[in-house]
Structures are given as C-alpha cells and as structure tokens.
mmCIF file of C-alpha atoms in Angstrom:
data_model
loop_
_atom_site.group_PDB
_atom_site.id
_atom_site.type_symbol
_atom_site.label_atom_id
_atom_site.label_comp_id
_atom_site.label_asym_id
_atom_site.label_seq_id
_atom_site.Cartn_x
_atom_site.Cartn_y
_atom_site.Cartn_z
ATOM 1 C CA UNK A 217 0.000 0.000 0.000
ATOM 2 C CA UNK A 218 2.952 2.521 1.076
ATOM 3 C CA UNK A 219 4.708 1.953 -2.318
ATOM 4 C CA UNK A 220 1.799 2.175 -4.265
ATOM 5 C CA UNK A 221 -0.172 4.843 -2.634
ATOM 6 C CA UNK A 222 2.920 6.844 -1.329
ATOM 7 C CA UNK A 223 0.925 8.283 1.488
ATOM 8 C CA UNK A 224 2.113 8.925 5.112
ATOM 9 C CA UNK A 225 -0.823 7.144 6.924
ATOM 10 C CA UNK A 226 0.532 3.987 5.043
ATOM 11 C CA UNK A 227 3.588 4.767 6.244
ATOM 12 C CA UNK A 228 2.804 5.115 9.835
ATOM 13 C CA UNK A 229 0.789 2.023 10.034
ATOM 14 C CA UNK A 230 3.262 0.273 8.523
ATOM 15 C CA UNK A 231 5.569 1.552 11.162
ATOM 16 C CA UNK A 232 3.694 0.340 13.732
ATOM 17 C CA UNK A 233 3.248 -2.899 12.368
ATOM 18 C CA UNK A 234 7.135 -3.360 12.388
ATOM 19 C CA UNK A 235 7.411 -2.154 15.743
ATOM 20 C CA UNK A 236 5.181 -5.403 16.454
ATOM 21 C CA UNK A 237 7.202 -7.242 13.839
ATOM 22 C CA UNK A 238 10.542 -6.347 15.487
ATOM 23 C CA UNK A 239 8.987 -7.003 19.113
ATOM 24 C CA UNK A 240 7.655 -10.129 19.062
ATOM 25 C CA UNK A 241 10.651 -11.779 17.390
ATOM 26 C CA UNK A 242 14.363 -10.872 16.047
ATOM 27 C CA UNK A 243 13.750 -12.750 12.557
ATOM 28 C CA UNK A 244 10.971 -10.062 12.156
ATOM 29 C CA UNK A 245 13.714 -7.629 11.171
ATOM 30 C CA UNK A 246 13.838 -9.745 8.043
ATOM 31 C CA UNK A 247 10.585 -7.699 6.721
ATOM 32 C CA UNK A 248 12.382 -4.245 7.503
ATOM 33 C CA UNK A 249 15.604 -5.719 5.200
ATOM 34 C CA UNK A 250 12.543 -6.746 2.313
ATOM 35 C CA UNK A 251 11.037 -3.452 2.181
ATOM 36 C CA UNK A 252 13.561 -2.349 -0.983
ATOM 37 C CA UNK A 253 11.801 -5.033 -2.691
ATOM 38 C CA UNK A 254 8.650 -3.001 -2.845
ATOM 39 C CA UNK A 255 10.280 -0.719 -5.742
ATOM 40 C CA UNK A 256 8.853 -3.085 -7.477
ATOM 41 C CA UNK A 257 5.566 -2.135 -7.347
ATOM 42 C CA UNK A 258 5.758 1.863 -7.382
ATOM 43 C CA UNK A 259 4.401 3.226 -10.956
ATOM 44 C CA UNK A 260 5.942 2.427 -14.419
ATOM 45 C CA UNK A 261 7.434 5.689 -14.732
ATOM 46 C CA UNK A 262 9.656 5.979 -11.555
ATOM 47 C CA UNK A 263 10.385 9.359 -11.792
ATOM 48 C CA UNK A 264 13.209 10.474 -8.812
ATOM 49 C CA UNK A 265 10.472 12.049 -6.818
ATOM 50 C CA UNK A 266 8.544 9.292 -7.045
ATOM 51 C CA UNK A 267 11.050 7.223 -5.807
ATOM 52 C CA UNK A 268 12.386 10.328 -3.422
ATOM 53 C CA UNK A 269 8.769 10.113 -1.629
ATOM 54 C CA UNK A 270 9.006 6.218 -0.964
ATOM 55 C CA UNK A 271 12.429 6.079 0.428
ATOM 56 C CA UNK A 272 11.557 9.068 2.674
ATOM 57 C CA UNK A 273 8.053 7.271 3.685
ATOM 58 C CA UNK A 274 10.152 3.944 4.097
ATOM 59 C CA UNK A 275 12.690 5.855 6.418
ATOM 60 C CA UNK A 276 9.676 6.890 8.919
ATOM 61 C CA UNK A 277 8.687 3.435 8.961
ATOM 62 C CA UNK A 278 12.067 2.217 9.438
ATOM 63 C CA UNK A 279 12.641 4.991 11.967
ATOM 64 C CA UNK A 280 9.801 4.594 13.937
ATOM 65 C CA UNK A 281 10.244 0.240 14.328
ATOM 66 C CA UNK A 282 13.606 0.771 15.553
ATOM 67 C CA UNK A 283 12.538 3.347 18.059
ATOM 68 C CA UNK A 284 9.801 1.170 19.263
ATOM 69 C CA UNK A 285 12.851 -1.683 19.526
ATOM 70 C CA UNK A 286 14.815 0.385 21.821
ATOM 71 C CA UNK A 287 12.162 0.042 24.880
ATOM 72 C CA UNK A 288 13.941 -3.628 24.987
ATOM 73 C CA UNK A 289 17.075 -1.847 25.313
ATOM 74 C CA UNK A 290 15.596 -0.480 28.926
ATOM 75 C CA UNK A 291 15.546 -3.973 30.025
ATOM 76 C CA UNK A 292 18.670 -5.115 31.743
ATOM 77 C CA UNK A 293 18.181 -8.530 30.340
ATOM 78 C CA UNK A 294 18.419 -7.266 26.927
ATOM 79 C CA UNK A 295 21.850 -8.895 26.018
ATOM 80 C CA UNK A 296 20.255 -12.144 26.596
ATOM 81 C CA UNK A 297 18.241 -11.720 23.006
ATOM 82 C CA UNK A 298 21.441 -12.101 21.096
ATOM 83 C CA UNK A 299 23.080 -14.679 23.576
ATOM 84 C CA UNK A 300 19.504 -16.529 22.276
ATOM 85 C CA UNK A 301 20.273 -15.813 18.537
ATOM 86 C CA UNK A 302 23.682 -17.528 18.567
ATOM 87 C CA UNK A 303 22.523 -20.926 19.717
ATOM 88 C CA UNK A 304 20.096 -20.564 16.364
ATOM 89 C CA UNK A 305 22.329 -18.477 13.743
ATOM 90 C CA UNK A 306 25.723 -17.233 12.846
ATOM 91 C CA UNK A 307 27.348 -14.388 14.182
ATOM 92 C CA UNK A 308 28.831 -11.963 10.864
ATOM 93 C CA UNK A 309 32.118 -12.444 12.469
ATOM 94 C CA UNK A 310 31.585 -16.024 12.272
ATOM 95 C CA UNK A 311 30.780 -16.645 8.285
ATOM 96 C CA UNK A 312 34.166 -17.280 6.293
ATOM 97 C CA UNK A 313 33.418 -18.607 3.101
ATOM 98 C CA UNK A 314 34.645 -21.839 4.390
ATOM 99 C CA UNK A 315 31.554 -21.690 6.800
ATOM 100 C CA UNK A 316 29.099 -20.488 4.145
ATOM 101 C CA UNK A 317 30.024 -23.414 1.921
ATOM 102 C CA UNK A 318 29.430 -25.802 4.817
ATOM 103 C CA UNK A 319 26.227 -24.121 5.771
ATOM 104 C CA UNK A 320 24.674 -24.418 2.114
ATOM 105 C CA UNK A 321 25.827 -28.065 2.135
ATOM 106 C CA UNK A 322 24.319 -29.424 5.552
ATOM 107 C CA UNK A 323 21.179 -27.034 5.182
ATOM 108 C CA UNK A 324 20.086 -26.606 1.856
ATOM 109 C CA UNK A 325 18.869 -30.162 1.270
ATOM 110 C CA UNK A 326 17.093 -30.159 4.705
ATOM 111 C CA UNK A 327 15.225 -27.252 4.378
ATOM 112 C CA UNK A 328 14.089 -28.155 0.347
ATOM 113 C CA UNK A 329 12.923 -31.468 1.704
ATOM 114 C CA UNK A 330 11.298 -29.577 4.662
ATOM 115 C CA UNK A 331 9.428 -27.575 2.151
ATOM 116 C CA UNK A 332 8.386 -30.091 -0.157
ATOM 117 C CA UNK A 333 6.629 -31.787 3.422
ATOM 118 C CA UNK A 334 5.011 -28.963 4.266
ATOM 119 C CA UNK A 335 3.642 -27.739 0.840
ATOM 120 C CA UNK A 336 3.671 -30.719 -0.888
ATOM 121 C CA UNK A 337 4.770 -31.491 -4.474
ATOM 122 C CA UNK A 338 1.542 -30.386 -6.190
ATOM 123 C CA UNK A 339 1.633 -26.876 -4.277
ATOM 124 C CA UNK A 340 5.290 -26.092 -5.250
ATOM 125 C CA UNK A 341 4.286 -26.804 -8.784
ATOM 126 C CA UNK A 342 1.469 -24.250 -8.590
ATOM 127 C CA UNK A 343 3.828 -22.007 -7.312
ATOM 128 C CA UNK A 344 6.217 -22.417 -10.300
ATOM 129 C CA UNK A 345 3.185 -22.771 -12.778
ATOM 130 C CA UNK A 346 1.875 -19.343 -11.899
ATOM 131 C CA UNK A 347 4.803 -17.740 -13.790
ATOM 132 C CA UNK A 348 3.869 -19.108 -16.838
ATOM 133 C CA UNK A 349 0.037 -18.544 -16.657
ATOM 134 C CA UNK A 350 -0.578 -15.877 -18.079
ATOM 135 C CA UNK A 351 1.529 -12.213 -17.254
ATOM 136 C CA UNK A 352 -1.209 -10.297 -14.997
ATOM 137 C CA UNK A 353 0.903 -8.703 -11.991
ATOM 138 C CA UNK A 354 4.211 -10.387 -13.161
ATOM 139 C CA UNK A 355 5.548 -7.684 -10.878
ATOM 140 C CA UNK A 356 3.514 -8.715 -7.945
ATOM 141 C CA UNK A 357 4.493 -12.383 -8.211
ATOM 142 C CA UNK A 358 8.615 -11.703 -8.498
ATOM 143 C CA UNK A 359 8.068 -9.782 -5.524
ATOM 144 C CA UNK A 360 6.151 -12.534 -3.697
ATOM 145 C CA UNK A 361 8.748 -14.851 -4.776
ATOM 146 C CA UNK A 362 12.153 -12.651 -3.462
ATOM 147 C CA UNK A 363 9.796 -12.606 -0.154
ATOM 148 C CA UNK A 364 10.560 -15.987 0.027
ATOM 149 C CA UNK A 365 13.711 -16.767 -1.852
ATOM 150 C CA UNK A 366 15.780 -13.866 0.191
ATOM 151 C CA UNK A 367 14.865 -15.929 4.021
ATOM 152 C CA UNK A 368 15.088 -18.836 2.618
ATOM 153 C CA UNK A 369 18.664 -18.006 1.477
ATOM 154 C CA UNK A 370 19.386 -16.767 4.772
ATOM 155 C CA UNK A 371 18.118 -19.806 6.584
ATOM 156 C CA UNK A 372 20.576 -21.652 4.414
ATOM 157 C CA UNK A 373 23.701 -19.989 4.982
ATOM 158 C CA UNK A 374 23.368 -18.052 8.293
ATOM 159 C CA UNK A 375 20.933 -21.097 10.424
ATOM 160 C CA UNK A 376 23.179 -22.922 13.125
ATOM 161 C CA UNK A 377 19.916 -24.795 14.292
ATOM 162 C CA UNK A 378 17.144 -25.266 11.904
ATOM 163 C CA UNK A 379 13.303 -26.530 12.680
ATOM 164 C CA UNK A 380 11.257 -27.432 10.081
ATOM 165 C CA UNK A 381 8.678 -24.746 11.925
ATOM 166 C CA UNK A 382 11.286 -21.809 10.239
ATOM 167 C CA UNK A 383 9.411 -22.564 7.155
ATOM 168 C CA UNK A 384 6.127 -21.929 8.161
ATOM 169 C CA UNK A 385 5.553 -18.305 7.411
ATOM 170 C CA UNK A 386 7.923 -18.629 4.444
ATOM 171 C CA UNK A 387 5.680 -21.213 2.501
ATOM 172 C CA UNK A 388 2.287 -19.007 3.545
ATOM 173 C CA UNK A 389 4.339 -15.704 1.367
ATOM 174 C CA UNK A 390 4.271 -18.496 -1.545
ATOM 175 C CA UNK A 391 0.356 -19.201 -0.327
ATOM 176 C CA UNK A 392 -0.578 -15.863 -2.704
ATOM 177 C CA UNK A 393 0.990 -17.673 -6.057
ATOM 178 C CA UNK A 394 -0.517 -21.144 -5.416
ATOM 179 C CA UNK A 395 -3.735 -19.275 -5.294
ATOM 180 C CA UNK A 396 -2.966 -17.510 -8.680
ATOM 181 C CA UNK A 397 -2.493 -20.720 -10.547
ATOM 182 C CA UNK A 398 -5.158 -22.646 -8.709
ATOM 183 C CA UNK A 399 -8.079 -19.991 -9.438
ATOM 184 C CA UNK A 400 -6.809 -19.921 -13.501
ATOM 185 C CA UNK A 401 -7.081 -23.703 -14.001
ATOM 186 C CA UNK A 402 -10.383 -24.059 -11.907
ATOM 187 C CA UNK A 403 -11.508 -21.513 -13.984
ATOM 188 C CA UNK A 404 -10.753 -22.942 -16.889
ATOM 189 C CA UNK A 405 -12.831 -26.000 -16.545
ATOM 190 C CA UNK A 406 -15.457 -24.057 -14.730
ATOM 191 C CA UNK A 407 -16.042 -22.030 -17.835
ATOM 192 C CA UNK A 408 -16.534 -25.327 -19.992
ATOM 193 C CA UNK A 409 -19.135 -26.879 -16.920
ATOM 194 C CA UNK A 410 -16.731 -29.428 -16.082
ATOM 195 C CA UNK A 411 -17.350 -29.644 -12.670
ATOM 196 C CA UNK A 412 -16.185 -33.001 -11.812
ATOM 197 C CA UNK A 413 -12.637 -32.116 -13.635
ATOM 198 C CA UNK A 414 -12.535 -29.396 -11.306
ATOM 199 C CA UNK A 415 -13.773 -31.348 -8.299
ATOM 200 C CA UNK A 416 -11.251 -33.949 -9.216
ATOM 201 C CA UNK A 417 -8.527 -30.714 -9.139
ATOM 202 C CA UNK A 418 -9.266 -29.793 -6.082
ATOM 203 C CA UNK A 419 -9.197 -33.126 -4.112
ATOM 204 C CA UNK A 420 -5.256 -33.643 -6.546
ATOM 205 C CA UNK A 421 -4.117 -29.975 -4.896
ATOM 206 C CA UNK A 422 -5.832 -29.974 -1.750
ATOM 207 C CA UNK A 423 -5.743 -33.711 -0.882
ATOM 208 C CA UNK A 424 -2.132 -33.595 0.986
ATOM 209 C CA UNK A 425 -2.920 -31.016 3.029
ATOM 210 C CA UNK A 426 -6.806 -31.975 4.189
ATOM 211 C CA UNK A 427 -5.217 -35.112 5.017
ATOM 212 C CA UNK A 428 -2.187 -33.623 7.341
ATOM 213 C CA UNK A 429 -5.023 -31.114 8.878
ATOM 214 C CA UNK A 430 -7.455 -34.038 9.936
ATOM 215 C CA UNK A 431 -4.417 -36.039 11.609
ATOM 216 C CA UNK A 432 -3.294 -32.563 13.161
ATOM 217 C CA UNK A 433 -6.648 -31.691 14.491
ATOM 218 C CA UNK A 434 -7.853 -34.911 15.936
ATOM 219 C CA UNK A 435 -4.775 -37.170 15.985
ATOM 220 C CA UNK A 436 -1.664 -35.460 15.974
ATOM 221 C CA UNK A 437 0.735 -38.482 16.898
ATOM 222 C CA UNK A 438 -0.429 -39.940 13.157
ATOM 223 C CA UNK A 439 -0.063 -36.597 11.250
ATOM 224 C CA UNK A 440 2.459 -36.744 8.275
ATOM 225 C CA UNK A 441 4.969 -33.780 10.084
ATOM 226 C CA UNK A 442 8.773 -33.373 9.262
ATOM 227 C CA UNK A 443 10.658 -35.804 12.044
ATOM 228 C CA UNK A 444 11.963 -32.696 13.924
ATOM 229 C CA UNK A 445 8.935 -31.138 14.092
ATOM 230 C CA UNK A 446 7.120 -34.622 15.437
ATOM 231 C CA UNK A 447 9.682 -34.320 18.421
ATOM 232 C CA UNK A 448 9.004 -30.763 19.020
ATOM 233 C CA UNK A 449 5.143 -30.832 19.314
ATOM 234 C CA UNK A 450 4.175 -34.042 19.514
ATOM 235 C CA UNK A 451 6.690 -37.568 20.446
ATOM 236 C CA UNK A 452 9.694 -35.454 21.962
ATOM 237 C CA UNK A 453 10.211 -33.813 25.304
ATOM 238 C CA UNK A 454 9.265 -30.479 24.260
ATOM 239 C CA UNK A 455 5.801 -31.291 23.573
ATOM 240 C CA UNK A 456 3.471 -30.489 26.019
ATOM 241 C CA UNK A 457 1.469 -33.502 27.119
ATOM 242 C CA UNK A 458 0.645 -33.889 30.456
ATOM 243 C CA UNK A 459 1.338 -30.630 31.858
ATOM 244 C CA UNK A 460 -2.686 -29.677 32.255
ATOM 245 C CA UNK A 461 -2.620 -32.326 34.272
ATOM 246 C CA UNK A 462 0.277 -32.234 36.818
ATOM 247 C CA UNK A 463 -0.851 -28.151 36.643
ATOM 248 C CA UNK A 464 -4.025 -29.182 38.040
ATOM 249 C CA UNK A 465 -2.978 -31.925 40.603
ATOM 250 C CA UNK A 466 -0.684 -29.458 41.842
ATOM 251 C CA UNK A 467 -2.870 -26.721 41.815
ATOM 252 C CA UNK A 468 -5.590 -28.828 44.111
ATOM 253 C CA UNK A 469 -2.998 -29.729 46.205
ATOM 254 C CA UNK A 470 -2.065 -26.091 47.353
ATOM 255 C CA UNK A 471 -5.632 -25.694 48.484
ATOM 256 C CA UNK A 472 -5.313 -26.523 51.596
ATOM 257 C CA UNK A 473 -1.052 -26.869 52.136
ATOM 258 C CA UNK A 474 1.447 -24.901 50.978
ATOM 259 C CA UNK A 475 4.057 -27.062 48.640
ATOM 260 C CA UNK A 476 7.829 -26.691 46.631
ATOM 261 C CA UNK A 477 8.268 -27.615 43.457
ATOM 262 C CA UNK A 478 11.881 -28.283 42.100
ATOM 263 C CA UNK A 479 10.984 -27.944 38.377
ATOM 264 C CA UNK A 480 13.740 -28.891 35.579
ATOM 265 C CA UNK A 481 14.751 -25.896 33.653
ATOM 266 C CA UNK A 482 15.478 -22.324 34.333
ATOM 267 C CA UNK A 483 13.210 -19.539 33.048
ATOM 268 C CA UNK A 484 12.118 -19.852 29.323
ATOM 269 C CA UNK A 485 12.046 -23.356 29.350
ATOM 270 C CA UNK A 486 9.993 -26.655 29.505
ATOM 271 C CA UNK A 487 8.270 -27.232 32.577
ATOM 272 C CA UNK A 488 9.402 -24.070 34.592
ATOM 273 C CA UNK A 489 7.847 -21.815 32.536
ATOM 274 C CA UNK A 490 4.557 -23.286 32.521
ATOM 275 C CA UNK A 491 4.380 -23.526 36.089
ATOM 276 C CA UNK A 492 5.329 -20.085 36.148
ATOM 277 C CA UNK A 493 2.685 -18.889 34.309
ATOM 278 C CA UNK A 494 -0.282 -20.794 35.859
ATOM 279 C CA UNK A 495 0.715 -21.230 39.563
ATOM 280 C CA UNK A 496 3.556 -18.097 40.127
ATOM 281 C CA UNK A 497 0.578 -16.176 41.756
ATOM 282 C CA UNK A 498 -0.197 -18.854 43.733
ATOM 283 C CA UNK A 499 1.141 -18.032 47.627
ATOM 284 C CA UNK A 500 1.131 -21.756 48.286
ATOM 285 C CA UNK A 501 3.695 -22.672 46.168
ATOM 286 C CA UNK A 502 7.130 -22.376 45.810
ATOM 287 C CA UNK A 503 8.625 -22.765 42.406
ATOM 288 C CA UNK A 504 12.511 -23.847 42.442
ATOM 289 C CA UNK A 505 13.836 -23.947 38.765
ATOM 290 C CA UNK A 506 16.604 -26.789 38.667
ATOM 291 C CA UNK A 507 19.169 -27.023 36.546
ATOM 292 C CA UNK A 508 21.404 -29.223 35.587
ATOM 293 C CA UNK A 509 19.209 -32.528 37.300
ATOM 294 C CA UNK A 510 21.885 -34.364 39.698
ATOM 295 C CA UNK A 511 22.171 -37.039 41.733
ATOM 296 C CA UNK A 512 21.270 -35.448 44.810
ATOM 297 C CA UNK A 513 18.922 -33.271 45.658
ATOM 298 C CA UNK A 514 20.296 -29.234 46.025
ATOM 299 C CA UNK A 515 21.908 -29.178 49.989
ATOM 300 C CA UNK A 516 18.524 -27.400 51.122
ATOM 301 C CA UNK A 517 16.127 -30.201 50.004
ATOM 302 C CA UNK A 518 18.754 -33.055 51.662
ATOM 303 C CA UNK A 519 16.813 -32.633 55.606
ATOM 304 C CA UNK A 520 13.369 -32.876 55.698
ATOM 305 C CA UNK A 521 10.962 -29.605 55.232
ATOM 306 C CA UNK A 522 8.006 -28.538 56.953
ATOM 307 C CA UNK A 523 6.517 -28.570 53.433
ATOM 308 C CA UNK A 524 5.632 -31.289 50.860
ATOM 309 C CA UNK A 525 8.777 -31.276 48.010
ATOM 310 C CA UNK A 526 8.236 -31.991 44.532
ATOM 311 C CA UNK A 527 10.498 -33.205 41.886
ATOM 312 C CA UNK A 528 9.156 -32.113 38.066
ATOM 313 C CA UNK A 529 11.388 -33.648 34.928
ATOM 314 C CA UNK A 530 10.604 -32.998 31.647
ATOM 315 C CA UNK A 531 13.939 -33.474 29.407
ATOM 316 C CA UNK A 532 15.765 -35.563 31.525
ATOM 317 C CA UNK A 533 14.447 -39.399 31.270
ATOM 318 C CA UNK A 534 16.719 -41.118 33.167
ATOM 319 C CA UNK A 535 15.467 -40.926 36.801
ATOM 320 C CA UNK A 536 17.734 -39.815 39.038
ATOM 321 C CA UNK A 537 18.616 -42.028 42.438
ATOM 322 C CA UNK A 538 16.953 -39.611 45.007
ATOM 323 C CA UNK A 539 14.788 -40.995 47.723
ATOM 324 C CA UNK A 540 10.941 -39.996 46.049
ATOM 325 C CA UNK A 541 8.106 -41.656 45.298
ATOM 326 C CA UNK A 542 6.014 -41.660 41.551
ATOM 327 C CA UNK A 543 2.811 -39.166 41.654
ATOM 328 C CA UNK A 544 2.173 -38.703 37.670
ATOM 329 C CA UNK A 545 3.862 -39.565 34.617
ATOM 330 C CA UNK A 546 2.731 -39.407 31.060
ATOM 331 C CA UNK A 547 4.146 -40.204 27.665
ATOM 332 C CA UNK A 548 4.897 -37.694 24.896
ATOM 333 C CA UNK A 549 2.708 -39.231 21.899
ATOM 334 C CA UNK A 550 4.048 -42.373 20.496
ATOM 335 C CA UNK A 551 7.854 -41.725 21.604
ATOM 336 C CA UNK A 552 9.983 -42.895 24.638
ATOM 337 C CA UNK A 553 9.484 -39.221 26.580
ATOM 338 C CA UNK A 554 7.781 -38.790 29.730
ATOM 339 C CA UNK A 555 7.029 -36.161 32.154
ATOM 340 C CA UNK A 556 6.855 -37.182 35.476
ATOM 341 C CA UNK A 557 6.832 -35.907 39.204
ATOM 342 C CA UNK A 558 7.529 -37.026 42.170
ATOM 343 C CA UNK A 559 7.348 -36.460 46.076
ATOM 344 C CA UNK A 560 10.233 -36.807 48.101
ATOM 345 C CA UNK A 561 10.812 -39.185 50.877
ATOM 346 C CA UNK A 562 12.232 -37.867 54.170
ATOM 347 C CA UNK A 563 12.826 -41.324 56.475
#
C-alpha cells in the first residue's frame, strides 16, 4: 500500500506494524531488510520524486520500528536476546566462506525437503506454474517470490539450528501464487461446466494437506509432520502432554497446604515456565527452577521440610537415584518421553 499509494498514513501504520514485527521476534527484522523489494511495485514511470517520496516514507517506517525496539534496550536482560540468537544463527564475524560453503551443504537439502513436506509437491508446482500462466501482476508475483527466496537463502547460509517450523511463514508468502495458478485452471474448466474435472482438481491440490489437517486436528501423533517437528510438538520432550494435568494436581494440592516444586529448567524453558505462568501467583507454592538434574537433591532439600517437596522432569528421562516416590507420569505421543513428578521421601 505505502509503495503504491505513497501516502504517510501507510507509512505510519506500517511503522507500527514493524514495531510489532521487530517485538515479538528478532527474525521479524527480516521484513524491515525486504522493504527495498517493494520498488517493485511503485508506478511504471519511476520518476526520482517518485522514488524520493518512498524512500523518505520507508525511512519513517524504518525509523519509527527501531525506536519502538529500543524500549527492549531499557531492560537489563536485553543482552540475553542475542546470547539466544547464537545458539540458532551465525554471528557476521563467524561466516568465512569456508563456513558459508558448509552451511549451504548441511542445510540446503534439509530445508528443500522440509518444504516439499510442508507444501507438498503439487503446491510447489502451482507455485512455479503461476509464472507461466498468463503475465497479470508479473511484478507482484517476483516480488512474492524474493519474499521468500531472500529468508530462505538466509536460513541456508546463516541457520546454526534449523526446525522445520522456520518454514512456516515462508511457505504461507508463496500461499498468494498457489492461489494464482489454482483460481486460472479451476476456472478454466469451470467455464466449460466441467465440474467433476474441477472437483477432481481440487481433491489432486488440496488432498495432501486436508489429510495432514485431519491427523493434526484430531490425531496429531499420526499426522504426516517433518521428524523434527514430530519431536518438538508431539513424540519429543518439548511437547506439552501432560502438563494440564500435573498443573491441576498441583494446583488442588495447594488448596489446603502450601508445597515446593523443584521444576527442571530455568526460566524460558519446559516445565518451569509453565508452572510459572499458571501457579507463580499462587502463595502456596514455591517454584525452584533446577538445573542441571543431579544425583542429589540441592543441599537445602537433603533434611526434611516442613513442606511437601516436589520433583518435576521434563527433558531428563533417566530418573535420578533420590529418595521420592512416583505421583504422575505421562508419555509424549508415540515416543519414549515422559514427564513425570515425584514427592520426596524424608525417612
């Protein structure tokens, strides 16, 4: 809208939608690198105020998302965002061409075959179709297209640790082309009455992806998802499952006695932060993030307490030789995780 309208209002809303961009996650700075792309679409005759307007527009934009970014900067934890980036990506500092060569070979297979599992091979090849049919908004489409190629790119030769989930909002930019090429051949046989050609369309296009939506909706140990992505949200230890549940137990049991918890994990990760959210208000208990797991319980929890203690493990599977007793455990999906808790024993 801000390249092709050239007004301010578009430019201040699109500020403040970068400011949420920028906030909510650091790869959302990608869109602020994109916005040259949008030359693209500014009118055929480009004159240099034309294009004088847009980059001044742009900066305000620009401007205002990195002003909204500094409030972060306030926060005395603030280092700890790009401590978080390098377990995920390369620093500059770190990408000789030795290490770019090394990234494209270990990641660029991965994430193609990641793609062709989450779009399928009948998507990608409306995607490449939709360059061919037909020229309407060949501009629009080469812009969709660098929108994804540029990230992509990036993933490849900057990602230190990749997740199939990284593609997600990269294969919904390609979601627009699909669309394209979908609505011409549909509309092709819908123009001669063939219906059940373009029933029989639909169901060849759509098929893959109604079938991975059913699994993912009611079953989602049995949906076709990328192996690394079935240990993240449904058979590994960083899926959720059974967390409601030990939430709950734990939550009843403060009713009427006040109760520690020694939860694996510091803050930001899997179980800690969970309890933090849903029982940090609660007076009664007493949240004590653990980490690493050992072989003895921390020198405080060793003598008994006038409190019930509880031991929460998430990642850690092997259980460790303290003196406690099973309350809950529960399996993640169809793998070999559990979550379990426990109660120590004080003889």
């Amino acid at each position: 809208r801000l390249a092709r309208n050239l007004k301010l209002v578009d430019a201040l809303l699109l500020g403040f939608t970068l400011a949420g961009v920028v906030l909510t996650k650091t790869t959302g700075f990608l869109s602020l690198y994109l916005l040259p792309t949008t030359l693209l679409l500014l009118s055929h005759s480009k004159k240099i105020s034309t294009v004088t307007r847009w980059l001044a527009l742009l900066a305000i934009s620009v401007i205002m998302a990195y002003a909204h970014y500094g409030i972060l900067k306030l926060s005395p934890l603030f280092p700890k965002i790009a401590e978080k980036n390098s377990i995920f990506t390369y620093a500059i500092s770190e990408l000789t061409i030795k290490q770019l060569t090394a990234n494209g070979n270990a990641n660029l297979p991965l994430l193609f075959s990641w793609l062709i599992q989450y779009m399928g091979v009948p998507l990608l090849a409306l995607v490449a179709s939709s360059f061919f049919i037909g020229q309407y908004k060949i501009r629009e489409k080469i812009l969709v297209f660098l929108w994804f190629t540029v990230p992509f790119l990036t993933l490849t030769y900057v990602g230190k640790m990749l997740y199939p989930r990284y593609l997600l909002f990269l294969s919904i930019v390609l979601l627009p082309l699909t669309a394209y090429s979908f609505y011409i051949l549909c509309g092709r046989f819908l123009n001669r009455k063939q219906y059940i050609q373009t029933a029989l369309i639909a169901v060849f296009f759509l098929g893959y992806w109604l079938y991975a939506d059913f699994f993912i909706i009611t079953d989602i140990t049995r949906a076709p998802l990328p192996e690394k992505d079935r240990t993240q949200y449904s058979d590994g230890w960083p899926s959720g499952w059974g967390l409601t549940h030990i939430v709950s137990y734990l939550e009843k049991e403060s009713e009427h006695n006040k109760l520690t918890v020694l939860s694996e994990g510091i803050y930001g990760s899997l179980p800690t932060t969970t309890l933090e959210i849903y029982l940090g208000k609660n007076k009664n208990v007493r949240i004590h993030p653990l980490w690493p797991v050992n072989t003895e319980p921390p020198a405080e929890y060793q003598t008994p307490q006038e409190m019930p203690v509880y031991l929460l493990i998430n990642q850690t599977q092997e259980i460790p030789p303290w003196n406690m007793q099973l309350v809950q455990q529960y399996q993640k999906g169809r793998g070999n995780s559990y979550i379990r808790l426990f109660r120590l024993i004080y003889d």
